[in-house]
Amino acid sequence: MHYVSVEGLTKSYGIQPLFENISFNIEEGDKIALVARNGTGKSTLLRILAGTETADEGKVWVNKDVDVVLLEQEPSFIEDKSVLDNIFFHNHPIINAIKEYELLEDEQGDPEKLSNAIMKMDDLGAWDFDAKVKQVLGKLNIHHLQQPVKNLSGGQRKRVALAKTLIDIGFEHKHVLLIMDEPTNHLDVEMVEWLEHYFDKENITLLLVTHDRYFLDAACNEIWEMEGSNIYVHKGDYQNYLEKKTARIESDSASIDKAKNTYRKELEWMRKQPKARTTKSKSRQDNFYEVEKKAKQQIVDEQVQLNMKMNRLGGKIAELKKLYKSYGEKILLKGFDYTFKKGERIGVAGKNGAGKSTFINILQGIEQPDSGKVNIGDTVVFGNYSQQGLVVKEDMRVIEFVKNIAEHFPLASGGSLSAAQFLQLFLFDPDKQYTYISKLSGGERRRLHLLSILFRNPNFLILDEPTNDLDLPTLGVLENFLSEFPGCLLIVSHDRYFMDRLVDHLFIFEGDGIIRDFPGNYTQYRQSVLNGQQLAGNIMDDSKDLGEKATIEHPTTTNSQKRQLSYKEKREFEVLEKEIADLTKEKVTVTQKLNNGNTSFDELQQLSLRIGEVTRLLDEKELRWLELSEIQ
């Protein structure tokens, strides 16, 4: 069934075009992820499709039998109404019966009224739909349905809006095009995983914008990349999209290089021609302008690894000894011990309210523990990216703001990047650099905030939900930057892909002051939880003598029970040692070539791909080596 047709759609703000002359179709059953940079009109396009905003030019046709439902990043509510009234706004007998029943049950109301409400539910056959409502509300942790929406936090508002959307499309039983703008923002991992399963079960036609790449893979089967007047369609998952995009960029680069060579020859011919031209030369002149246009195209997605010259980090990083912290009866830290080492990459995960933010503040000296000691090395320079956002003069231009921090960013090769070059690396083109900060979109402000932290050249980075409101191209740049960051990394994030790529182990905050050190990435941790296994790793509290550095705890066995390496495993162990040594040498060699200022761009691209592959192989082989070494 044909759902939507779009033809020649154009939208601008002032003189700045967001998108021009784009066309596409959406069919029943399509599950599409829309990918583009922040500021290129993704959210605007979604609103145009939903009918809440109009285009400057073009046509949008929606099948008369299709309802378009939009979940926006900043949902609107009737602020003085309750959560319940906002979710159940339909005037329909079944909805009214469920609303009355949920209200009485939530408030443990009059037993007689509750009994009458149950009878009404029976008469209307509303229980199946009520079960779906209960599942949605429970999975999204929505309780206290009578509180006014105006009292909710930003995260609670987003979850209520998501619940309302899912309940609406479940109730209508019509053909629905569900459009979602960053639906996973403010959801914890369990909620995101539940939403993935929900979409997998439901027969939904979906168009969404998301920065969560695992969610994208689970929810969608094709990716649309919007760039200028083009929409590039990629079937398959995110990895396939990256591969196809890389191939397209390489092809475009070759085509542009060819056009440049032709352009030089044709330019010389144009200069030699008399003003009066023949029909044949007029045709060649027209062709010249086409070649000129092609030759002057720029490939905006070219990315290389950035090897920074970090502020020197001494031998002593941070020592946390016997830390205790409570708020009233709520225990957040209970005898926490840890000594940070150079180059550590730690993810922070766990329950909301378990003390993650307090821990980060204590580490930086923003808050004090109730007892215990925090010793920070003299050379440590913290860079803290928090969710508080950018605090800056709105009438300042982007380039001025960055130059007030520093004029140049030092590179390991001995060179440096100017403020303008660093901005361009993080996808602020020259025109955008001279934009006033007040004119930036929310995503662009987040990107500028992040960039400003990195430009200060810290050697201990603390990133609190850095991926929220960042587009996928920016995330690629950030991950490339952080993968080469030589200092300490401490990351709090619900983005599983981001965590898997960057962290080596996890601090799991389980509540009641219990923090576990899990030896693996986020996906491995989630798998261990889903499998119902005991988490590997020590509880880092006062109940055990952990010494200076928390180590990984494994079940103890008697000597007779202790497993020995098989001959095959011994041989594998020996081969791994050689492979790790070879890969380490290759990584050094490739890094040196990347830092060589004489390397061509094509070679830089190949080297950038290779350094990523070498790093991945090293991680895999070192993890396997560690597993075998612990059996010896």
XYZ file of C-alpha atoms in Angstrom:
632
model
C 0.000 0.000 0.000
C 1.267 3.443 -0.970
C 1.470 5.662 2.154
C 3.242 8.916 1.224
C 4.650 10.607 -1.891
C 6.906 13.665 -1.743
C 7.924 15.597 -4.852
C 10.297 18.561 -5.227
C 10.221 19.538 -1.553
C 12.219 22.666 -0.620
C 12.530 24.477 2.711
C 14.682 27.440 3.747
C 15.062 29.654 6.788
C 15.982 33.116 5.562
C 18.549 32.707 2.789
C 19.825 29.403 4.204
C 18.297 26.347 2.459
C 17.721 23.310 4.673
C 16.933 20.982 1.783
C 16.152 21.520 -1.891
C 14.015 19.655 -4.400
C 13.919 16.306 -2.578
C 11.530 13.538 -3.634
C 10.715 10.111 -2.185
C 7.951 7.564 -1.492
C 7.027 5.630 1.656
C 5.267 2.273 1.346
C 3.426 0.188 3.928
C 5.865 -1.795 6.069
C 8.850 0.461 5.393
C 11.087 0.980 8.416
C 13.338 3.894 7.583
C 16.067 5.704 9.504
C 16.738 9.248 8.273
C 20.381 10.302 8.590
C 21.795 13.804 8.081
C 23.832 16.411 9.871
C 22.246 18.639 12.495
C 20.999 21.839 10.925
C 20.093 20.217 7.594
C 16.376 19.999 8.340
C 15.685 16.446 9.544
C 13.203 17.550 12.214
C 11.663 20.117 9.855
C 11.091 17.428 7.224
C 9.400 15.193 9.810
C 7.063 18.044 10.814
C 6.201 18.767 7.166
C 5.258 15.112 6.639
C 3.122 15.242 9.790
C 1.387 18.419 8.580
C 2.515 20.629 11.470
C 4.782 22.729 9.219
C 4.654 23.735 5.563
C 7.283 23.573 2.831
C 8.306 26.533 0.670
C 7.900 24.487 -2.502
C 6.876 20.991 -3.494
C 4.047 18.549 -2.868
C 3.279 16.082 -0.073
C 0.598 13.476 -0.749
C -0.647 11.259 2.105
C -3.016 8.348 1.506
C -6.466 9.253 2.865
C -6.576 5.942 4.794
C -3.263 6.627 6.575
C -2.850 8.458 9.882
C 0.507 10.175 10.391
C 1.585 10.197 14.059
C 4.580 12.321 15.105
C 6.697 12.015 18.266
C 8.810 15.177 18.507
C 11.987 15.782 20.503
C 10.207 18.485 22.502
C 6.651 17.165 22.905
C 3.790 19.511 23.758
C 1.192 18.835 26.464
C -1.738 20.478 28.183
C 0.478 21.568 31.073
C -2.173 21.878 33.802
C -3.698 18.505 32.999
C -2.540 15.268 34.617
C -0.374 12.596 33.035
C -3.493 10.413 32.738
C -5.541 13.132 30.994
C -2.738 13.823 28.526
C -2.270 10.152 27.661
C -6.003 9.341 27.363
C -7.345 12.361 25.502
C -9.708 10.428 23.168
C -13.428 10.675 23.940
C -14.193 7.006 23.360
C -16.073 4.532 25.612
C -13.136 2.085 25.868
C -10.623 4.872 26.542
C -12.933 6.438 29.139
C -13.418 3.063 30.851
C -9.660 2.391 30.995
C -8.997 5.939 32.208
C -11.520 5.573 35.035
C -10.186 2.136 36.001
C -6.504 3.229 35.931
C -7.300 6.282 38.062
C -9.099 4.260 40.734
C -6.407 1.569 40.748
C -3.560 4.111 40.848
C -5.079 5.935 43.818
C -6.456 2.774 45.488
C -9.875 4.430 45.385
C -13.350 3.470 46.612
C -13.748 -0.363 46.360
C -17.345 -0.051 45.112
C -16.353 2.401 42.370
C -13.431 0.168 41.431
C -15.807 -2.821 41.196
C -18.135 -0.836 38.900
C -15.147 0.214 36.761
C -14.110 -3.449 36.435
C -17.650 -4.413 35.344
C -17.597 -1.665 32.705
C -14.240 -2.954 31.440
C -15.792 -6.443 31.196
C -18.819 -5.162 29.274
C -16.683 -3.261 26.739
C -14.067 -6.007 26.330
C -11.377 -3.466 27.196
C -8.990 -5.756 29.064
C -6.747 -6.655 26.122
C -6.101 -3.025 25.363
C -5.681 -2.248 29.069
C -2.994 -4.955 29.265
C -1.122 -3.206 26.454
C -1.525 0.137 28.254
C -0.176 -1.355 31.485
C 2.791 -2.869 29.650
C 3.671 0.453 28.004
C 3.332 2.465 31.230
C 5.255 -0.106 33.262
C 8.118 -0.541 30.799
C 8.553 3.240 30.514
C 8.448 3.628 34.309
C 5.424 5.941 34.294
C 3.609 6.053 37.628
C 1.665 8.627 39.686
C -0.719 9.269 36.826
C -2.527 12.127 38.589
C 0.459 14.475 38.843
C 0.358 17.515 36.518
C 2.565 17.273 33.443
C 4.095 20.680 34.270
C 5.823 19.087 37.296
C 7.669 16.472 35.211
C 11.362 16.522 34.331
C 12.495 16.588 30.700
C 13.111 12.846 30.692
C 9.724 12.080 32.252
C 7.978 14.282 29.679
C 9.675 12.423 26.831
C 8.626 9.042 28.268
C 5.014 10.196 28.740
C 4.949 11.440 25.139
C 6.320 8.099 23.922
C 3.723 6.184 25.965
C 0.932 8.390 24.594
C 2.140 7.773 21.031
C 2.365 3.983 21.418
C -1.049 3.818 23.108
C -2.598 5.980 20.366
C -1.378 3.807 17.501
C -2.358 0.650 19.389
C -5.886 1.934 20.000
C -6.665 3.235 16.518
C -6.079 -0.066 14.645
C -5.659 1.932 11.421
C -2.940 2.295 8.831
C -0.380 4.437 10.643
C 2.878 6.063 9.599
C 4.781 6.518 12.856
C 7.347 9.336 12.691
C 9.770 9.606 15.622
C 12.451 12.216 16.313
C 15.139 10.776 18.630
C 12.781 8.402 20.501
C 15.547 6.894 22.682
C 16.680 10.171 24.287
C 16.106 9.947 28.072
C 15.422 6.198 27.940
C 17.607 3.784 29.860
C 18.967 0.678 28.149
C 16.200 -1.640 29.391
C 13.580 0.738 27.945
C 15.394 0.959 24.603
C 15.669 -2.839 24.383
C 11.959 -3.169 25.181
C 11.116 -0.613 22.463
C 13.205 -2.606 19.968
C 11.218 -5.766 20.767
C 7.936 -3.809 20.625
C 8.631 -2.584 17.095
C 9.779 -6.043 16.064
C 6.424 -7.535 17.108
C 4.151 -4.770 15.806
C 3.336 -4.312 12.120
C 4.417 -0.667 11.972
C 5.437 1.623 9.129
C 8.201 3.724 10.598
C 10.274 6.796 9.776
C 12.666 7.879 12.502
C 15.684 9.990 13.318
C 18.012 8.447 15.896
C 21.659 8.609 16.927
C 21.427 5.193 18.646
C 22.996 2.875 16.071
C 22.059 -0.414 17.766
C 18.450 0.786 18.015
C 18.615 1.850 14.366
C 19.739 -1.644 13.337
C 17.033 -3.307 15.438
C 14.138 -1.042 14.396
C 14.901 -0.219 10.733
C 15.778 -2.104 7.573
C 16.887 0.804 5.422
C 18.730 4.091 5.902
C 18.028 7.297 3.996
C 20.908 9.745 3.961
C 19.756 13.297 3.232
C 22.341 15.599 1.683
C 21.357 18.768 -0.180
C 18.915 17.841 -2.936
C 19.732 14.140 -2.741
C 18.417 11.274 -0.650
C 20.675 8.228 -0.831
C 18.867 4.978 0.011
C 20.876 2.208 1.693
C 19.230 -1.161 2.346
C 20.486 -3.073 5.373
C 22.145 -2.102 8.634
C 24.340 0.777 9.768
C 27.600 -0.999 8.924
C 26.392 -1.605 5.374
C 25.438 2.075 5.131
C 28.938 3.141 6.197
C 30.544 0.823 3.644
C 28.277 2.011 0.816
C 28.761 5.645 1.802
C 32.550 5.236 1.817
C 32.374 3.673 -1.653
C 30.176 6.536 -2.873
C 32.553 9.168 -1.501
C 35.513 7.435 -3.136
C 33.630 7.320 -6.441
C 32.623 10.984 -6.129
C 36.210 11.938 -5.304
C 37.489 10.147 -8.404
C 34.797 11.805 -10.519
C 35.665 15.251 -9.139
C 39.388 14.676 -9.717
C 38.636 13.748 -13.328
C 36.449 16.845 -13.717
C 39.247 19.033 -12.326
C 41.667 17.755 -14.963
C 39.118 18.391 -17.708
C 38.313 21.794 -16.201
C 41.949 22.934 -16.421
C 42.081 22.069 -20.131
C 38.691 23.602 -20.903
C 39.515 26.759 -18.933
C 42.561 27.299 -21.139
C 40.377 26.787 -24.217
C 37.768 29.275 -22.917
C 40.380 31.960 -22.389
C 41.619 31.603 -25.972
C 38.191 31.777 -27.610
C 36.950 34.926 -29.393
C 33.811 36.578 -28.078
C 31.785 35.556 -31.138
C 31.390 31.787 -30.961
C 30.068 29.186 -33.359
C 27.220 26.825 -32.487
C 29.770 24.099 -31.864
C 31.860 26.268 -29.543
C 28.660 27.417 -27.773
C 27.875 23.776 -27.015
C 31.381 23.274 -25.691
C 31.000 26.418 -23.564
C 27.793 25.043 -21.987
C 29.602 21.800 -21.268
C 32.428 23.802 -19.692
C 30.085 25.253 -17.058
C 28.824 21.765 -16.202
C 32.413 20.562 -15.793
C 33.244 23.647 -13.705
C 30.315 22.952 -11.380
C 31.436 19.336 -10.931
C 35.105 20.286 -10.427
C 34.220 22.742 -7.670
C 32.148 20.267 -5.682
C 33.484 19.408 -2.254
C 33.272 16.065 -0.484
C 32.034 17.129 2.921
C 32.419 13.775 4.644
C 36.162 13.348 4.399
C 37.474 12.373 7.837
C 40.939 11.528 9.075
C 42.211 10.458 12.463
C 43.426 13.294 14.678
C 46.519 12.558 16.737
C 46.596 15.190 19.450
C 49.497 16.326 21.562
C 47.962 15.968 24.992
C 49.039 17.869 28.087
C 51.629 15.684 29.845
C 50.103 13.175 32.236
C 52.336 12.100 35.106
C 52.536 8.712 36.802
C 49.973 9.612 39.446
C 46.473 10.076 38.027
C 43.817 9.702 40.724
C 43.646 7.629 43.900
C 40.286 7.119 45.602
C 40.533 5.587 49.065
C 37.694 4.287 51.240
C 35.103 6.734 49.913
C 31.754 6.941 51.675
C 28.863 9.133 50.595
C 25.221 9.174 51.653
C 22.256 11.500 51.405
C 20.142 10.785 54.449
C 19.557 7.033 54.450
C 20.465 6.688 50.762
C 23.968 5.180 50.441
C 25.787 6.107 47.227
C 29.399 5.088 47.960
C 30.435 2.491 50.513
C 34.185 2.197 51.002
C 35.016 2.745 47.322
C 38.686 2.129 46.389
C 40.247 2.697 42.994
C 43.504 3.872 41.438
C 43.281 5.162 37.882
C 46.025 4.258 35.429
C 47.262 6.005 32.295
C 45.113 5.412 29.240
C 42.196 3.836 31.109
C 38.849 3.835 29.324
C 36.018 3.252 31.759
C 32.284 3.235 31.115
C 29.883 4.119 33.914
C 26.510 2.382 33.930
C 23.787 1.381 36.333
C 20.551 2.415 37.925
C 19.359 6.004 37.880
C 19.880 7.627 41.273
C 22.585 5.119 42.240
C 25.270 7.802 42.546
C 26.922 8.101 39.125
C 26.767 11.911 39.002
C 27.844 12.215 42.640
C 30.830 9.964 41.965
C 31.900 12.129 39.016
C 31.562 15.295 41.098
C 33.617 13.827 43.957
C 36.351 12.770 41.532
C 36.660 16.369 40.315
C 36.403 17.954 43.756
C 33.007 19.532 43.027
C 31.499 17.555 45.933
C 33.186 16.134 49.020
C 32.822 12.553 50.315
C 31.539 11.983 53.841
C 34.823 10.200 54.525
C 37.795 8.858 52.604
C 40.419 10.520 50.439
C 40.667 11.698 46.839
C 44.245 12.303 45.666
C 44.585 13.818 42.184
C 47.929 13.954 40.348
C 49.521 17.369 39.801
C 49.480 17.037 36.006
C 45.813 16.011 35.661
C 43.666 18.415 33.614
C 39.984 17.438 33.750
C 37.672 18.071 30.822
C 34.062 17.648 31.929
C 31.239 17.478 29.394
C 28.023 17.556 31.418
C 24.340 17.616 30.527
C 24.024 21.173 31.857
C 24.754 22.590 28.409
C 26.722 25.542 27.090
C 26.767 28.738 29.158
C 28.041 31.549 26.937
C 27.167 35.006 25.617
C 24.518 34.533 22.944
C 25.726 37.530 20.887
C 29.179 35.977 20.367
C 30.130 34.360 17.080
C 31.136 30.680 17.084
C 34.721 31.383 15.982
C 35.141 34.103 18.646
C 33.999 31.723 21.366
C 36.556 29.082 20.381
C 39.396 31.587 19.928
C 38.749 32.858 23.451
C 39.768 29.371 24.621
C 42.859 29.056 22.415
C 44.091 30.059 18.970
C 45.591 26.659 18.110
C 45.227 22.966 18.982
C 48.556 21.067 19.238
C 49.142 17.866 17.244
C 51.476 14.989 18.054
C 53.339 15.604 14.791
C 54.523 18.978 16.112
C 52.071 20.968 14.018
C 48.765 22.424 15.110
C 45.214 23.107 13.998
C 43.820 26.625 14.036
C 40.522 27.298 15.786
C 38.841 27.449 12.359
C 40.341 24.098 11.292
C 39.275 22.448 14.555
C 35.751 23.795 14.083
C 35.694 22.399 10.561
C 36.787 18.998 11.869
C 33.630 19.021 14.018
C 31.483 19.919 10.999
C 31.240 23.698 11.451
C 31.820 24.956 7.904
C 33.303 28.457 7.366
C 29.873 30.106 7.038
C 28.602 28.496 10.240
C 31.737 29.595 12.147
C 30.673 33.226 11.798
C 27.113 32.531 12.936
C 26.007 33.988 16.269
C 25.639 31.344 18.977
C 22.021 32.445 19.508
C 21.254 31.212 15.964
C 22.558 27.659 16.500
C 20.213 24.683 16.733
C 20.111 22.591 19.911
C 22.303 19.910 18.338
C 24.809 22.490 17.078
C 25.071 24.019 20.565
C 25.772 20.583 22.040
C 28.424 20.038 19.397
C 30.029 23.420 20.171
C 29.959 22.645 23.903
C 31.692 19.331 23.310
C 34.232 20.891 20.962
C 35.035 23.603 23.531
C 35.861 20.946 26.144
C 38.170 19.072 23.759
C 39.862 22.251 22.506
C 41.086 22.970 26.048
C 43.297 19.900 25.588
C 42.475 17.971 28.804
C 44.218 14.703 29.693
C 41.337 13.227 31.739
C 38.012 13.401 29.920
C 34.698 12.916 31.720
C 31.754 12.688 29.329
C 28.198 12.569 30.707
C 25.760 11.416 27.996
C 27.833 12.966 25.193
C 25.782 11.410 22.383
C 22.438 13.037 23.260
C 21.338 15.446 20.500
C 24.417 14.722 18.369
C 23.881 13.598 14.785
C 25.522 10.475 13.384
C 28.201 12.321 11.347
C 29.273 14.214 14.483
C 29.339 10.980 16.473
C 31.685 9.514 13.878
C 34.050 12.477 14.268
C 33.856 12.281 18.078
C 34.536 8.540 18.137
C 37.505 8.948 15.816
C 38.862 11.650 18.113
C 38.324 9.656 21.306
C 39.697 6.417 19.845
C 43.054 8.196 19.497
C 42.795 10.093 22.807
C 45.854 9.049 24.867
C 44.596 10.188 28.282
C 41.997 8.759 30.682
C 38.365 8.433 29.602
C 35.359 8.149 31.914
C 32.089 7.884 29.983
C 28.493 7.836 31.208
C 26.229 6.902 28.303
C 23.149 4.902 27.355
C 24.528 4.633 23.806
C 25.618 0.997 23.612
C 27.445 1.350 20.279
C 29.431 4.338 21.579
C 30.380 2.520 24.785
C 31.318 -0.708 22.982
C 33.657 1.139 20.676
C 35.478 3.176 23.330
C 35.567 1.557 26.789
C 37.605 -1.364 28.135
C 35.702 -2.040 31.353
C 32.704 -0.752 33.282
C 31.842 0.602 36.713
C 28.350 -0.781 37.362
C 26.435 1.238 39.985
C 23.963 -1.228 41.465
C 22.593 0.886 44.310
C 23.155 0.816 48.087
C 26.776 1.862 47.554
C 27.610 -1.277 45.531
C 29.848 -0.678 42.497
C 31.189 -3.539 40.388
C 34.119 -3.476 38.003
C 32.968 -5.473 34.964
C 35.791 -6.651 32.643
C 34.276 -6.073 29.239
C 32.199 -3.768 27.072
C 28.563 -2.782 27.430
C 27.123 -5.459 25.159
C 28.980 -8.168 27.088
C 27.651 -6.751 30.360
C 24.064 -6.658 29.080
C 24.405 -10.218 27.799
C 25.584 -11.386 31.208
C 22.571 -9.705 32.805
C 20.138 -11.183 30.281
C 21.655 -14.623 30.786
C 21.083 -14.276 34.512
C 24.755 -14.842 35.240
C 26.660 -13.585 38.254
C 28.545 -10.484 37.157
C 32.268 -11.002 36.928
C 34.280 -8.471 38.868
C 34.770 -7.226 42.362
C 32.327 -5.326 44.475
C 34.411 -2.284 45.256
C 33.320 -1.532 48.790
C 34.645 -1.908 52.321
C 33.605 -5.552 52.635
C 36.770 -6.680 50.814
C 40.402 -5.698 51.030
C 41.054 -4.740 47.423
C 44.350 -2.894 47.860
C 45.148 0.040 45.623
C 43.587 -1.302 42.419
C 40.388 -3.253 42.123
C 41.076 -6.534 40.348
C 38.747 -8.936 38.632
C 37.345 -11.629 40.868
C 36.698 -15.144 39.577
C 35.152 -18.156 41.306
C 37.771 -19.985 43.361
C 38.483 -23.671 42.889
C 40.555 -26.243 44.705
C 43.899 -27.327 43.219
C 42.389 -30.585 42.034
C 39.541 -28.732 40.330
C 41.633 -25.986 38.713
C 41.560 -26.329 34.940
C 44.837 -26.373 33.034
C 45.454 -25.112 29.510
C 45.081 -27.766 26.839
C 47.885 -28.263 24.314
C 45.808 -26.406 21.722
C 45.259 -23.490 24.122
C 48.971 -23.350 25.004
C 49.792 -23.138 21.313
C 47.119 -20.442 20.855
C 48.616 -18.511 23.805
C 52.082 -18.555 22.193
C 50.721 -17.434 18.812
C 48.703 -14.658 20.462
C 51.824 -13.219 22.112
C 53.543 -12.957 18.720
C 50.461 -11.537 17.000
C 49.984 -8.911 19.731
C 53.634 -7.850 19.421
C 53.344 -7.593 15.614
C 50.096 -5.629 15.770
C 51.534 -3.271 18.384
C 54.506 -2.540 16.105
C 52.198 -2.003 13.141
C 50.036 0.394 15.157
C 53.117 2.494 15.978
C 54.199 2.504 12.312
C 50.747 3.462 11.003
C 50.398 6.184 13.646
C 53.744 7.670 12.600
C 52.632 7.700 8.955
C 49.360 9.391 9.929
C 51.336 12.119 11.683
C 53.572 12.626 8.661
C 52.597 15.920 7.077
C 53.627 14.707 3.596
C 51.106 11.864 3.410
C 48.559 12.175 0.570
C 44.851 12.281 1.351
C 44.172 8.919 -0.331
C 46.907 7.309 1.749
C 45.530 9.010 4.876
C 42.153 7.399 4.222
C 43.715 3.948 3.868
C 45.844 4.457 6.977
C 42.816 5.649 8.957
C 40.908 2.496 8.031
C 43.901 0.324 8.905
C 44.497 1.920 12.327
C 40.875 1.162 13.211
C 41.240 -2.459 12.091
C 44.555 -2.898 13.942
C 43.057 -1.437 17.130
C 40.057 -3.782 16.880
C 42.288 -6.833 16.350
C 44.522 -5.837 19.262
C 41.502 -5.503 21.550
C 40.206 -8.958 20.550
C 43.550 -10.712 20.873
C 44.501 -9.032 24.160
C 41.139 -10.009 25.658
C 41.651 -13.637 24.564
C 45.261 -13.567 25.849
C 43.968 -12.326 29.209
C 41.402 -15.143 29.370
C 44.051 -17.786 28.698
C 46.613 -16.213 31.042
C 44.160 -16.465 33.944
C 43.815 -20.247 33.406
C 47.612 -20.833 33.468
